[in-house]
Amino acid sequence: MNEHSIDRRPNCTHNSNPGVNKKSGLDRFFEAHGDNASLGGVRHQGDCRMDVIDQLGSLKEGKLSRRKFTTSLMAAGIGVMTTPLATRKATAAAADQGTFFTWGGYDIPELFVPYKEKHGELPNFAIFGGAEEALTKMLGGYVVDVSHPCNAGIPRWIASGLFQPIDTSRLSNWADVMPELYDLKGNIVDGRPYLAPFDWGQTSITYRTDMFEVEGEESWDMLWDERYKGRLGSLASGGDAWWCGAIKAGVPLTEIDTPDAFEKIAAVMRAQRPLIRLYTDDTTTLEQALASGELIAAMTWNSSATLLQADGVPVRFAKPKEGALTWVCGLMIHKDAPNLDLAYDIIDSLLSVESGKFMISDYGYGHSNIKAFDAFDDETLQGLGLSKTPADILAGGHFQIPQSQQWETKMNTLFEEIKSGF
């Protein structure tokens, strides 16, 4: 465990039977405070109860991240409902702060130390479940300062006309951003990037090493293993699952837009559907299910395995023989950003060395600031599946390739039908 970790109280005991659901004073406390927490058959001793309540207070004050709070509850046997806490924060947004539209798990103080030092509080957060959902909402008129898409969507996001190029002279950390991460297909227009790269990593399989018996090499076949029907999970977004289905089906990503590719990928996704217990883009839900043993393998990003391992759960982030899915995500500024100066401060904070160290050590993701890697030796990085030369990692997997809006719409429609059983 590292310096960001929460102390575990040894006198917290619980009933692991998920079918038991006993209300307690702590339940009523959570419900009264609107924090969407409920106990799943938990028996608490006094010190543990006070520990959780103290941590809830720290969460509200911004001293403790939502991720760390959830991890602590998992250790105590407490289940947290999956409504993001940050969505309530967005409804009570501070008028004098910028707004960051992002994935769940990035709405945390650890990533905004420079921003808070400068402005006295955190930016506002709005949470999306997937990049397509985010773009659709903004096309409908939703305006934020900074959003958080990934490389596969760059050309379509730029073509929407909703974003402005980034003036890199306004970013104090830009000189330390690795060029190979912003020199992406379609990102540079008239010499200026639209997306400032922030995080990069892989989509693969996190599995319980004490429960999942691997036959031969690690493989995408693990998420199609009928021995474990009903105990497998998946990210819900086609932006991950469909592409991983392509790898499983043997479809080169350079040919993913062909009619033949659609047929092959749809066939493997339909074959997988009866085996999947849970589709969700809330990674905390997947992590809780893996920690409890409800799931024994799931499609996840790097962070899930890193967080679970730090909490003592016996999991491994697979290196499938067919290759993992690789990606780069970053930050874009809305053309009508109401707080342009704050938008640049949000981006600069996310590109800082402090944020980079946290992303590497706590989430297991790569970061765009090369200086963030100086705190880690090669052995540690290798253990996390990372490298100081991200091109090696990204090229070693299957790097997502931008597609047309027509393809995205067709893919998402078909995948939603498959998940619904059609």
Short mmCIF file of C-alpha atoms in Angstrom, two decimals:
data_model
loop_
_atom_site.label_atom_id
_atom_site.label_comp_id
_atom_site.label_asym_id
_atom_site.label_seq_id
_atom_site.Cartn_x
_atom_site.Cartn_y
_atom_site.Cartn_z
CA MET A 1 0.00 0.00 0.00
CA ASN A 2 1.26 3.52 -0.71
CA GLU A 3 0.94 6.89 0.93
CA HIS A 4 -2.53 7.48 -0.49
CA SER A 5 -3.99 4.37 1.14
CA ILE A 6 -6.49 4.24 3.98
CA ASP A 7 -5.70 2.34 7.18
CA ARG A 8 -7.86 -0.76 7.57
CA ARG A 9 -9.50 -1.36 10.95
CA PRO A 10 -8.99 -5.01 11.95
CA ASN A 11 -12.07 -5.20 14.17
CA CYS A 12 -14.60 -4.81 11.33
CA THR A 13 -16.42 -8.08 10.70
CA HIS A 14 -19.15 -8.87 8.24
CA ASN A 15 -21.50 -11.51 6.94
CA SER A 16 -20.45 -12.26 3.39
CA ASN A 17 -23.85 -13.65 2.39
CA PRO A 18 -25.05 -11.25 -0.34
CA GLY A 19 -28.62 -12.32 0.21
CA VAL A 20 -28.72 -10.82 3.70
CA ASN A 21 -29.69 -7.16 3.91
CA LYS A 22 -30.05 -5.85 7.45
CA LYS A 23 -30.67 -2.18 8.13
CA SER A 24 -28.60 -0.47 10.81
CA GLY A 25 -28.11 2.98 12.24
CA LEU A 26 -25.30 3.46 9.73
CA ASP A 27 -27.71 2.68 6.89
CA ARG A 28 -30.09 5.30 8.16
CA PHE A 29 -27.20 7.71 8.54
CA PHE A 30 -26.17 7.24 4.92
CA GLU A 31 -29.74 7.45 3.66
CA ALA A 32 -30.45 10.59 5.67
CA HIS A 33 -27.37 12.20 4.15
CA GLY A 34 -28.23 11.12 0.63
CA ASP A 35 -25.01 9.24 -0.05
CA ASN A 36 -26.62 6.18 -1.64
CA ALA A 37 -24.94 3.70 0.70
CA SER A 38 -26.53 0.56 2.06
CA LEU A 39 -25.27 -2.29 4.21
CA GLY A 40 -25.23 -5.75 2.75
CA GLY A 41 -25.54 -7.96 5.82
CA VAL A 42 -22.80 -6.17 7.77
CA ARG A 43 -22.18 -6.45 11.52
CA HIS A 44 -20.11 -3.48 12.73
CA GLN A 45 -18.24 -2.88 15.93
CA GLY A 46 -18.08 0.65 17.31
CA ASP A 47 -14.62 1.61 16.08
CA CYS A 48 -15.44 0.48 12.55
CA ARG A 49 -18.69 2.46 12.49
CA MET A 50 -16.92 5.63 13.57
CA ASP A 51 -14.15 5.00 11.05
CA VAL A 52 -16.64 4.84 8.18
CA ILE A 53 -18.53 7.91 9.39
CA ASP A 54 -15.27 9.82 9.77
CA GLN A 55 -14.30 8.84 6.24
CA LEU A 56 -17.69 9.94 4.92
CA GLY A 57 -17.06 13.34 6.47
CA SER A 58 -13.64 13.47 4.81
CA LEU A 59 -15.24 12.51 1.50
CA LYS A 60 -17.69 15.40 1.70
CA GLU A 61 -14.91 17.82 2.62
CA GLY A 62 -12.82 16.74 -0.36
CA LYS A 63 -10.07 15.25 1.84
CA LEU A 64 -10.77 11.71 0.67
CA SER A 65 -11.42 10.52 -2.88
CA ARG A 66 -14.55 8.61 -3.83
CA ARG A 67 -12.33 5.73 -4.98
CA LYS A 68 -10.54 5.51 -1.63
CA PHE A 69 -13.79 5.76 0.30
CA THR A 70 -15.28 2.94 -1.77
CA THR A 71 -12.19 0.78 -1.31
CA SER A 72 -12.37 1.26 2.45
CA LEU A 73 -16.04 0.25 2.49
CA MET A 74 -15.21 -2.85 0.46
CA ALA A 75 -12.67 -3.84 3.09
CA ALA A 76 -15.37 -3.49 5.75
CA GLY A 77 -17.83 -5.52 3.72
CA ILE A 78 -20.09 -2.59 2.86
CA GLY A 79 -21.72 -2.39 -0.56
CA VAL A 80 -22.07 1.00 -2.22
CA MET A 81 -24.79 1.66 -4.75
CA THR A 82 -23.45 2.77 -8.09
CA THR A 83 -24.96 6.24 -8.47
CA PRO A 84 -21.85 8.44 -8.79
CA LEU A 85 -21.42 10.81 -5.87
CA ALA A 86 -19.99 13.37 -8.23
CA THR A 87 -23.26 13.77 -10.12
CA ARG A 88 -24.75 15.45 -7.08
CA LYS A 89 -21.77 17.74 -6.87
CA ALA A 90 -22.41 18.85 -10.45
CA THR A 91 -25.96 19.89 -9.57
CA ALA A 92 -24.63 22.09 -6.78
CA ALA A 93 -21.79 23.47 -8.89
CA ALA A 94 -19.72 26.40 -7.71
CA ALA A 95 -20.38 29.23 -10.13
CA ASP A 96 -16.81 30.49 -9.92
CA GLN A 97 -15.12 27.17 -10.84
CA GLY A 98 -14.57 25.39 -14.13
CA THR A 99 -16.37 22.17 -15.02
CA PHE A 100 -14.66 18.91 -15.99
CA PHE A 101 -16.84 16.40 -17.90
CA THR A 102 -15.20 13.03 -17.35
CA TRP A 103 -15.38 9.33 -16.59
CA GLY A 104 -16.12 8.14 -13.07
CA GLY A 105 -12.97 7.91 -10.95
CA TYR A 106 -11.35 11.09 -12.25
CA ASP A 107 -13.47 13.34 -10.02
CA ILE A 108 -10.98 13.18 -7.16
CA PRO A 109 -8.77 15.63 -5.22
CA GLU A 110 -5.53 13.77 -5.98
CA LEU A 111 -5.66 14.90 -9.62
CA PHE A 112 -6.28 18.55 -8.82
CA VAL A 113 -3.67 19.51 -6.23
CA PRO A 114 -2.24 22.39 -8.33
CA TYR A 115 -5.75 23.58 -9.23
CA LYS A 116 -6.90 23.64 -5.61
CA GLU A 117 -3.72 25.37 -4.47
CA LYS A 118 -4.43 28.13 -6.98
CA HIS A 119 -8.21 28.45 -6.60
CA GLY A 120 -8.93 27.22 -3.09
CA GLU A 121 -11.32 24.45 -4.11
CA LEU A 122 -11.79 21.73 -6.69
CA PRO A 123 -13.38 22.23 -10.10
CA ASN A 124 -16.94 21.11 -10.69
CA PHE A 125 -17.40 17.59 -12.07
CA ALA A 126 -19.95 16.06 -14.40
CA ILE A 127 -19.76 12.32 -15.06
CA PHE A 128 -20.47 10.34 -18.23
CA GLY A 129 -20.61 6.58 -18.75
CA GLY A 130 -18.96 6.62 -22.18
CA ALA A 131 -17.44 9.05 -24.66
CA GLU A 132 -20.32 8.68 -27.14
CA GLU A 133 -22.78 9.53 -24.40
CA ALA A 134 -20.72 12.64 -23.61
CA LEU A 135 -20.55 13.82 -27.22
CA THR A 136 -24.27 13.23 -27.74
CA LYS A 137 -25.09 15.29 -24.66
CA MET A 138 -22.90 18.17 -25.83
CA LEU A 139 -24.38 18.03 -29.33
CA GLY A 140 -27.70 18.50 -27.55
CA GLY A 141 -26.52 21.78 -26.06
CA TYR A 142 -24.73 20.79 -22.85
CA VAL A 143 -21.74 23.12 -22.36
CA VAL A 144 -18.73 22.41 -20.14
CA ASP A 145 -15.20 23.74 -19.98
CA VAL A 146 -13.13 20.56 -20.42
CA SER A 147 -14.11 17.05 -21.51
CA HIS A 148 -12.22 13.74 -21.55
CA PRO A 149 -12.48 11.69 -24.79
CA CYS A 150 -10.08 9.09 -26.18
CA ASN A 151 -8.08 8.76 -29.37
CA ALA A 152 -10.65 6.74 -31.34
CA GLY A 153 -13.07 9.67 -31.20
CA ILE A 154 -10.73 12.57 -31.98
CA PRO A 155 -11.69 13.20 -35.65
CA ARG A 156 -15.43 12.97 -34.93
CA TRP A 157 -15.19 15.23 -31.90
CA ILE A 158 -13.27 17.84 -33.89
CA ALA A 159 -15.69 17.53 -36.83
CA SER A 160 -18.60 18.28 -34.49
CA GLY A 161 -17.44 21.89 -34.36
CA LEU A 162 -17.87 21.98 -30.58
CA PHE A 163 -14.21 22.30 -29.63
CA GLN A 164 -11.37 24.77 -29.94
CA PRO A 165 -7.67 24.07 -30.52
CA ILE A 166 -5.47 24.21 -27.45
CA ASP A 167 -3.05 27.09 -26.97
CA THR A 168 -0.18 25.08 -25.53
CA SER A 169 1.65 28.27 -24.50
CA ARG A 170 -0.92 28.55 -21.70
CA LEU A 171 0.08 25.19 -20.21
CA SER A 172 3.11 25.23 -17.91
CA ASN A 173 3.49 21.44 -18.16
CA TRP A 174 3.25 21.13 -21.93
CA ALA A 175 7.02 20.98 -22.47
CA ASP A 176 7.08 17.69 -20.53
CA VAL A 177 4.21 16.04 -22.43
CA MET A 178 5.45 13.19 -24.62
CA PRO A 179 5.01 14.14 -28.31
CA GLU A 180 4.10 10.61 -29.40
CA LEU A 181 0.95 10.91 -27.29
CA TYR A 182 -0.40 14.06 -28.92
CA ASP A 183 0.78 13.36 -32.46
CA LEU A 184 -2.29 11.19 -33.00
CA LYS A 185 -4.35 10.69 -36.15
CA GLY A 186 -6.47 13.77 -36.77
CA ASN A 187 -5.40 15.61 -33.61
CA ILE A 188 -3.14 18.29 -35.08
CA VAL A 189 -4.93 20.90 -37.20
CA ASP A 190 -2.99 23.89 -38.54
CA GLY A 191 -0.16 23.03 -36.19
CA ARG A 192 -2.26 23.01 -33.00
CA PRO A 193 -3.61 20.02 -31.06
CA TYR A 194 -7.26 19.73 -30.11
CA LEU A 195 -6.64 17.02 -27.52
CA ALA A 196 -4.03 17.31 -24.77
CA PRO A 197 -3.08 13.71 -23.90
CA PHE A 198 -3.53 12.81 -20.26
CA ASP A 199 -3.76 9.05 -19.60
CA TRP A 200 -3.02 5.93 -21.59
CA GLY A 201 -3.36 2.25 -20.96
CA GLN A 202 -5.00 -1.04 -21.84
CA THR A 203 -8.32 -2.83 -21.78
CA SER A 204 -7.91 -6.47 -20.81
CA ILE A 205 -9.20 -9.04 -18.30
CA THR A 206 -8.92 -8.78 -14.53
CA TYR A 207 -9.44 -12.21 -13.00
CA ARG A 208 -9.35 -13.90 -9.61
CA THR A 209 -6.24 -16.05 -9.57
CA ASP A 210 -7.67 -18.15 -6.74
CA MET A 211 -10.90 -18.94 -8.60
CA PHE A 212 -10.25 -18.86 -12.34
CA GLU A 213 -8.31 -21.82 -13.69
CA VAL A 214 -6.40 -20.65 -16.76
CA GLU A 215 -5.99 -23.33 -19.39
CA GLY A 216 -2.75 -22.67 -21.24
CA GLU A 217 -1.93 -19.05 -21.99
CA GLU A 218 -4.03 -16.09 -20.92
CA SER A 219 -6.45 -15.33 -23.72
CA TRP A 220 -9.59 -13.39 -24.59
CA ASP A 221 -11.20 -16.84 -24.57
CA MET A 222 -11.33 -16.42 -20.79
CA LEU A 223 -14.36 -14.15 -21.15
CA TRP A 224 -16.06 -16.78 -23.30
CA ASP A 225 -15.34 -19.67 -20.93
CA GLU A 226 -18.60 -21.58 -20.40
CA ARG A 227 -17.26 -23.12 -17.19
CA TYR A 228 -17.83 -19.74 -15.57
CA LYS A 229 -21.23 -18.86 -17.01
CA GLY A 230 -22.87 -16.19 -14.88
CA ARG A 231 -19.62 -15.21 -13.17
CA LEU A 232 -18.13 -13.08 -15.94
CA GLY A 233 -18.44 -9.31 -16.34
CA SER A 234 -17.82 -6.74 -19.05
CA LEU A 235 -17.57 -3.04 -19.65
CA ALA A 236 -20.87 -1.94 -21.15
CA SER A 237 -19.58 0.51 -23.72
CA GLY A 238 -19.03 -0.65 -27.26
CA GLY A 239 -16.03 1.65 -27.26
CA ASP A 240 -14.26 -1.11 -25.35
CA ALA A 241 -16.30 -4.29 -25.63
CA TRP A 242 -16.84 -4.26 -29.41
CA TRP A 243 -13.15 -3.69 -30.08
CA CYS A 244 -12.18 -6.49 -27.70
CA GLY A 245 -14.73 -8.66 -29.49
CA ALA A 246 -12.89 -7.89 -32.72
CA ILE A 247 -9.64 -9.13 -31.19
CA LYS A 248 -11.39 -12.30 -30.01
CA ALA A 249 -12.90 -12.82 -33.48
CA GLY A 250 -9.53 -12.37 -35.18
CA VAL A 251 -10.63 -9.24 -37.02
CA PRO A 252 -7.73 -6.83 -37.72
CA LEU A 253 -8.66 -3.41 -36.34
CA THR A 254 -7.73 -1.92 -39.70
CA GLU A 255 -10.69 -3.86 -41.14
CA ILE A 256 -13.17 -3.35 -38.31
CA ASP A 257 -15.45 -1.23 -40.50
CA THR A 258 -16.20 -3.90 -43.12
CA PRO A 259 -19.54 -5.78 -43.36
CA ASP A 260 -17.70 -9.07 -42.81
CA ALA A 261 -16.16 -7.68 -39.62
CA PHE A 262 -19.57 -6.66 -38.28
CA GLU A 263 -20.88 -10.19 -38.84
CA LYS A 264 -17.90 -11.88 -37.18
CA ILE A 265 -17.84 -9.56 -34.17
CA ALA A 266 -21.60 -9.72 -33.69
CA ALA A 267 -21.41 -13.51 -33.70
CA VAL A 268 -18.83 -13.66 -30.90
CA MET A 269 -20.65 -11.02 -28.85
CA ARG A 270 -23.91 -12.97 -29.13
CA ALA A 271 -22.09 -16.13 -28.06
CA GLN A 272 -20.76 -14.30 -25.02
CA ARG A 273 -24.08 -12.72 -23.97
CA PRO A 274 -25.48 -15.73 -22.00
CA LEU A 275 -22.23 -16.00 -20.04
CA ILE A 276 -22.17 -12.40 -18.80
CA ARG A 277 -23.63 -11.63 -15.40
CA LEU A 278 -22.98 -7.91 -15.52
CA TYR A 279 -22.43 -5.19 -18.13
CA THR A 280 -21.47 -1.84 -16.60
CA ASP A 281 -19.21 1.13 -17.22
CA ASP A 282 -19.03 1.79 -13.47
CA THR A 283 -15.67 0.23 -12.74
CA THR A 284 -16.29 0.37 -8.99
CA THR A 285 -19.18 -2.05 -9.50
CA LEU A 286 -16.93 -4.49 -11.36
CA GLU A 287 -14.25 -4.17 -8.69
CA GLN A 288 -16.72 -4.84 -5.88
CA ALA A 289 -18.05 -7.90 -7.70
CA LEU A 290 -14.54 -9.24 -8.25
CA ALA A 291 -13.59 -8.57 -4.63
CA SER A 292 -16.65 -10.42 -3.32
CA GLY A 293 -16.23 -13.34 -5.74
CA GLU A 294 -19.56 -12.68 -7.42
CA LEU A 295 -17.49 -12.27 -10.58
CA ILE A 296 -14.27 -14.16 -11.15
CA ALA A 297 -13.24 -12.42 -14.39
CA ALA A 298 -14.21 -9.18 -16.08
CA MET A 299 -13.18 -6.88 -18.89
CA THR A 300 -11.57 -3.86 -17.20
CA TRP A 301 -8.97 -1.15 -17.56
CA ASN A 302 -5.58 -1.22 -15.80
CA SER A 303 -6.89 0.60 -12.74
CA SER A 304 -9.24 -2.13 -11.56
CA ALA A 305 -6.49 -4.70 -11.14
CA THR A 306 -4.16 -2.18 -9.51
CA LEU A 307 -6.77 -1.06 -6.97
CA LEU A 308 -7.84 -4.60 -6.12
CA GLN A 309 -4.26 -5.81 -5.71
CA ALA A 310 -3.55 -2.88 -3.39
CA ASP A 311 -6.49 -4.00 -1.28
CA GLY A 312 -5.16 -7.56 -1.06
CA VAL A 313 -7.59 -9.17 -3.50
CA PRO A 314 -5.83 -11.97 -5.47
CA VAL A 315 -6.29 -10.74 -9.03
CA ARG A 316 -4.17 -10.43 -12.14
CA PHE A 317 -4.49 -8.15 -15.16
CA ALA A 318 -4.19 -10.60 -18.03
CA LYS A 319 -1.79 -10.30 -20.94
CA PRO A 320 -3.88 -12.10 -23.57
CA LYS A 321 -1.89 -13.97 -26.18
CA GLU A 322 -3.91 -12.18 -28.88
CA GLY A 323 -2.95 -8.79 -27.41
CA ALA A 324 -4.78 -6.25 -25.25
CA LEU A 325 -6.71 -3.23 -26.50
CA THR A 326 -4.65 -0.03 -26.12
CA TRP A 327 -5.72 3.60 -26.06
CA VAL A 328 -4.83 7.20 -25.21
CA CYS A 329 -7.33 9.58 -23.61
CA GLY A 330 -7.04 13.31 -23.16
CA LEU A 331 -8.59 16.71 -22.66
CA MET A 332 -10.53 18.99 -25.02
CA ILE A 333 -11.87 22.51 -24.49
CA HIS A 334 -15.42 23.42 -25.52
CA LYS A 335 -15.59 26.25 -28.05
CA ASP A 336 -18.02 28.09 -25.75
CA ALA A 337 -16.22 27.24 -22.51
CA PRO A 338 -17.67 29.69 -19.97
CA ASN A 339 -14.47 29.65 -17.89
CA LEU A 340 -11.63 29.53 -20.40
CA ASP A 341 -8.87 30.49 -17.97
CA LEU A 342 -10.07 27.82 -15.55
CA ALA A 343 -10.24 25.31 -18.39
CA TYR A 344 -6.51 25.73 -18.93
CA ASP A 345 -5.91 25.40 -15.19
CA ILE A 346 -7.90 22.13 -15.14
CA ILE A 347 -5.79 20.75 -17.99
CA ASP A 348 -2.51 21.96 -16.49
CA SER A 349 -3.36 20.31 -13.18
CA LEU A 350 -4.12 17.01 -14.88
CA LEU A 351 -0.85 17.20 -16.82
CA SER A 352 1.21 17.89 -13.69
CA VAL A 353 3.84 15.59 -12.22
CA GLU A 354 1.74 15.24 -9.04
CA SER A 355 -1.23 13.94 -11.01
CA GLY A 356 1.00 11.71 -13.09
CA LYS A 357 2.53 10.03 -10.05
CA PHE A 358 -0.93 9.32 -8.68
CA MET A 359 -2.18 7.91 -11.99
CA ILE A 360 0.81 5.55 -12.21
CA SER A 361 0.98 4.41 -8.58
CA ASP A 362 -2.71 4.24 -7.67
CA TYR A 363 -4.49 3.55 -10.96
CA GLY A 364 -1.77 1.75 -12.88
CA TYR A 365 -2.29 3.99 -15.91
CA GLY A 366 0.38 5.61 -18.00
CA HIS A 367 0.57 9.41 -17.89
CA SER A 368 1.56 11.93 -20.53
CA ASN A 369 4.14 13.81 -18.42
CA ILE A 370 7.50 12.08 -18.83
CA LYS A 371 8.77 13.53 -15.53
CA ALA A 372 6.05 11.66 -13.63
CA PHE A 373 7.90 8.42 -14.44
CA ASP A 374 11.10 9.55 -12.69
CA ALA A 375 9.70 8.39 -9.35
CA PHE A 376 9.44 4.77 -10.54
CA ASP A 377 12.11 2.25 -11.44
CA ASP A 378 11.83 0.03 -14.50
CA GLU A 379 10.90 -3.02 -12.44
CA THR A 380 7.94 -1.24 -10.86
CA LEU A 381 6.74 0.04 -14.21
CA GLN A 382 7.09 -3.40 -15.77
CA GLY A 383 5.01 -4.85 -12.95
CA LEU A 384 2.28 -2.33 -13.78
CA GLY A 385 2.50 -3.14 -17.48
CA LEU A 386 3.91 0.32 -18.20
CA SER A 387 7.04 1.82 -19.73
CA LYS A 388 8.72 5.21 -20.01
CA THR A 389 8.32 4.76 -23.76
CA PRO A 390 4.55 4.43 -24.25
CA ALA A 391 4.93 3.63 -27.93
CA ASP A 392 6.27 0.21 -26.90
CA ILE A 393 3.12 -0.58 -24.90
CA LEU A 394 0.63 0.92 -27.33
CA ALA A 395 2.18 -0.81 -30.33
CA GLY A 396 2.40 -4.07 -28.41
CA GLY A 397 -1.38 -4.28 -28.25
CA HIS A 398 -4.21 -3.36 -30.61
CA PHE A 399 -4.41 0.43 -30.82
CA GLN A 400 -7.87 1.82 -31.45
CA ILE A 401 -8.38 3.46 -34.83
CA PRO A 402 -10.78 6.39 -35.34
CA GLN A 403 -13.98 5.48 -37.20
CA SER A 404 -16.76 7.45 -38.87
CA GLN A 405 -19.88 8.60 -37.04
CA GLN A 406 -21.91 6.24 -39.23
CA TRP A 407 -19.80 3.31 -38.03
CA GLU A 408 -20.09 4.38 -34.39
CA THR A 409 -23.86 4.63 -34.64
CA LYS A 410 -24.19 1.26 -36.35
CA MET A 411 -21.84 -0.43 -33.88
CA ASN A 412 -23.50 1.02 -30.78
CA THR A 413 -27.00 0.20 -32.02
CA LEU A 414 -26.06 -3.40 -32.79
CA PHE A 415 -24.20 -3.90 -29.52
CA GLU A 416 -27.13 -2.55 -27.49
CA GLU A 417 -29.41 -5.01 -29.28
CA ILE A 418 -27.05 -7.88 -28.47
CA LYS A 419 -26.85 -6.90 -24.79
CA SER A 420 -30.66 -6.85 -24.73
CA GLY A 421 -30.73 -10.42 -26.01
CA PHE A 422 -31.51 -9.82 -29.69
#
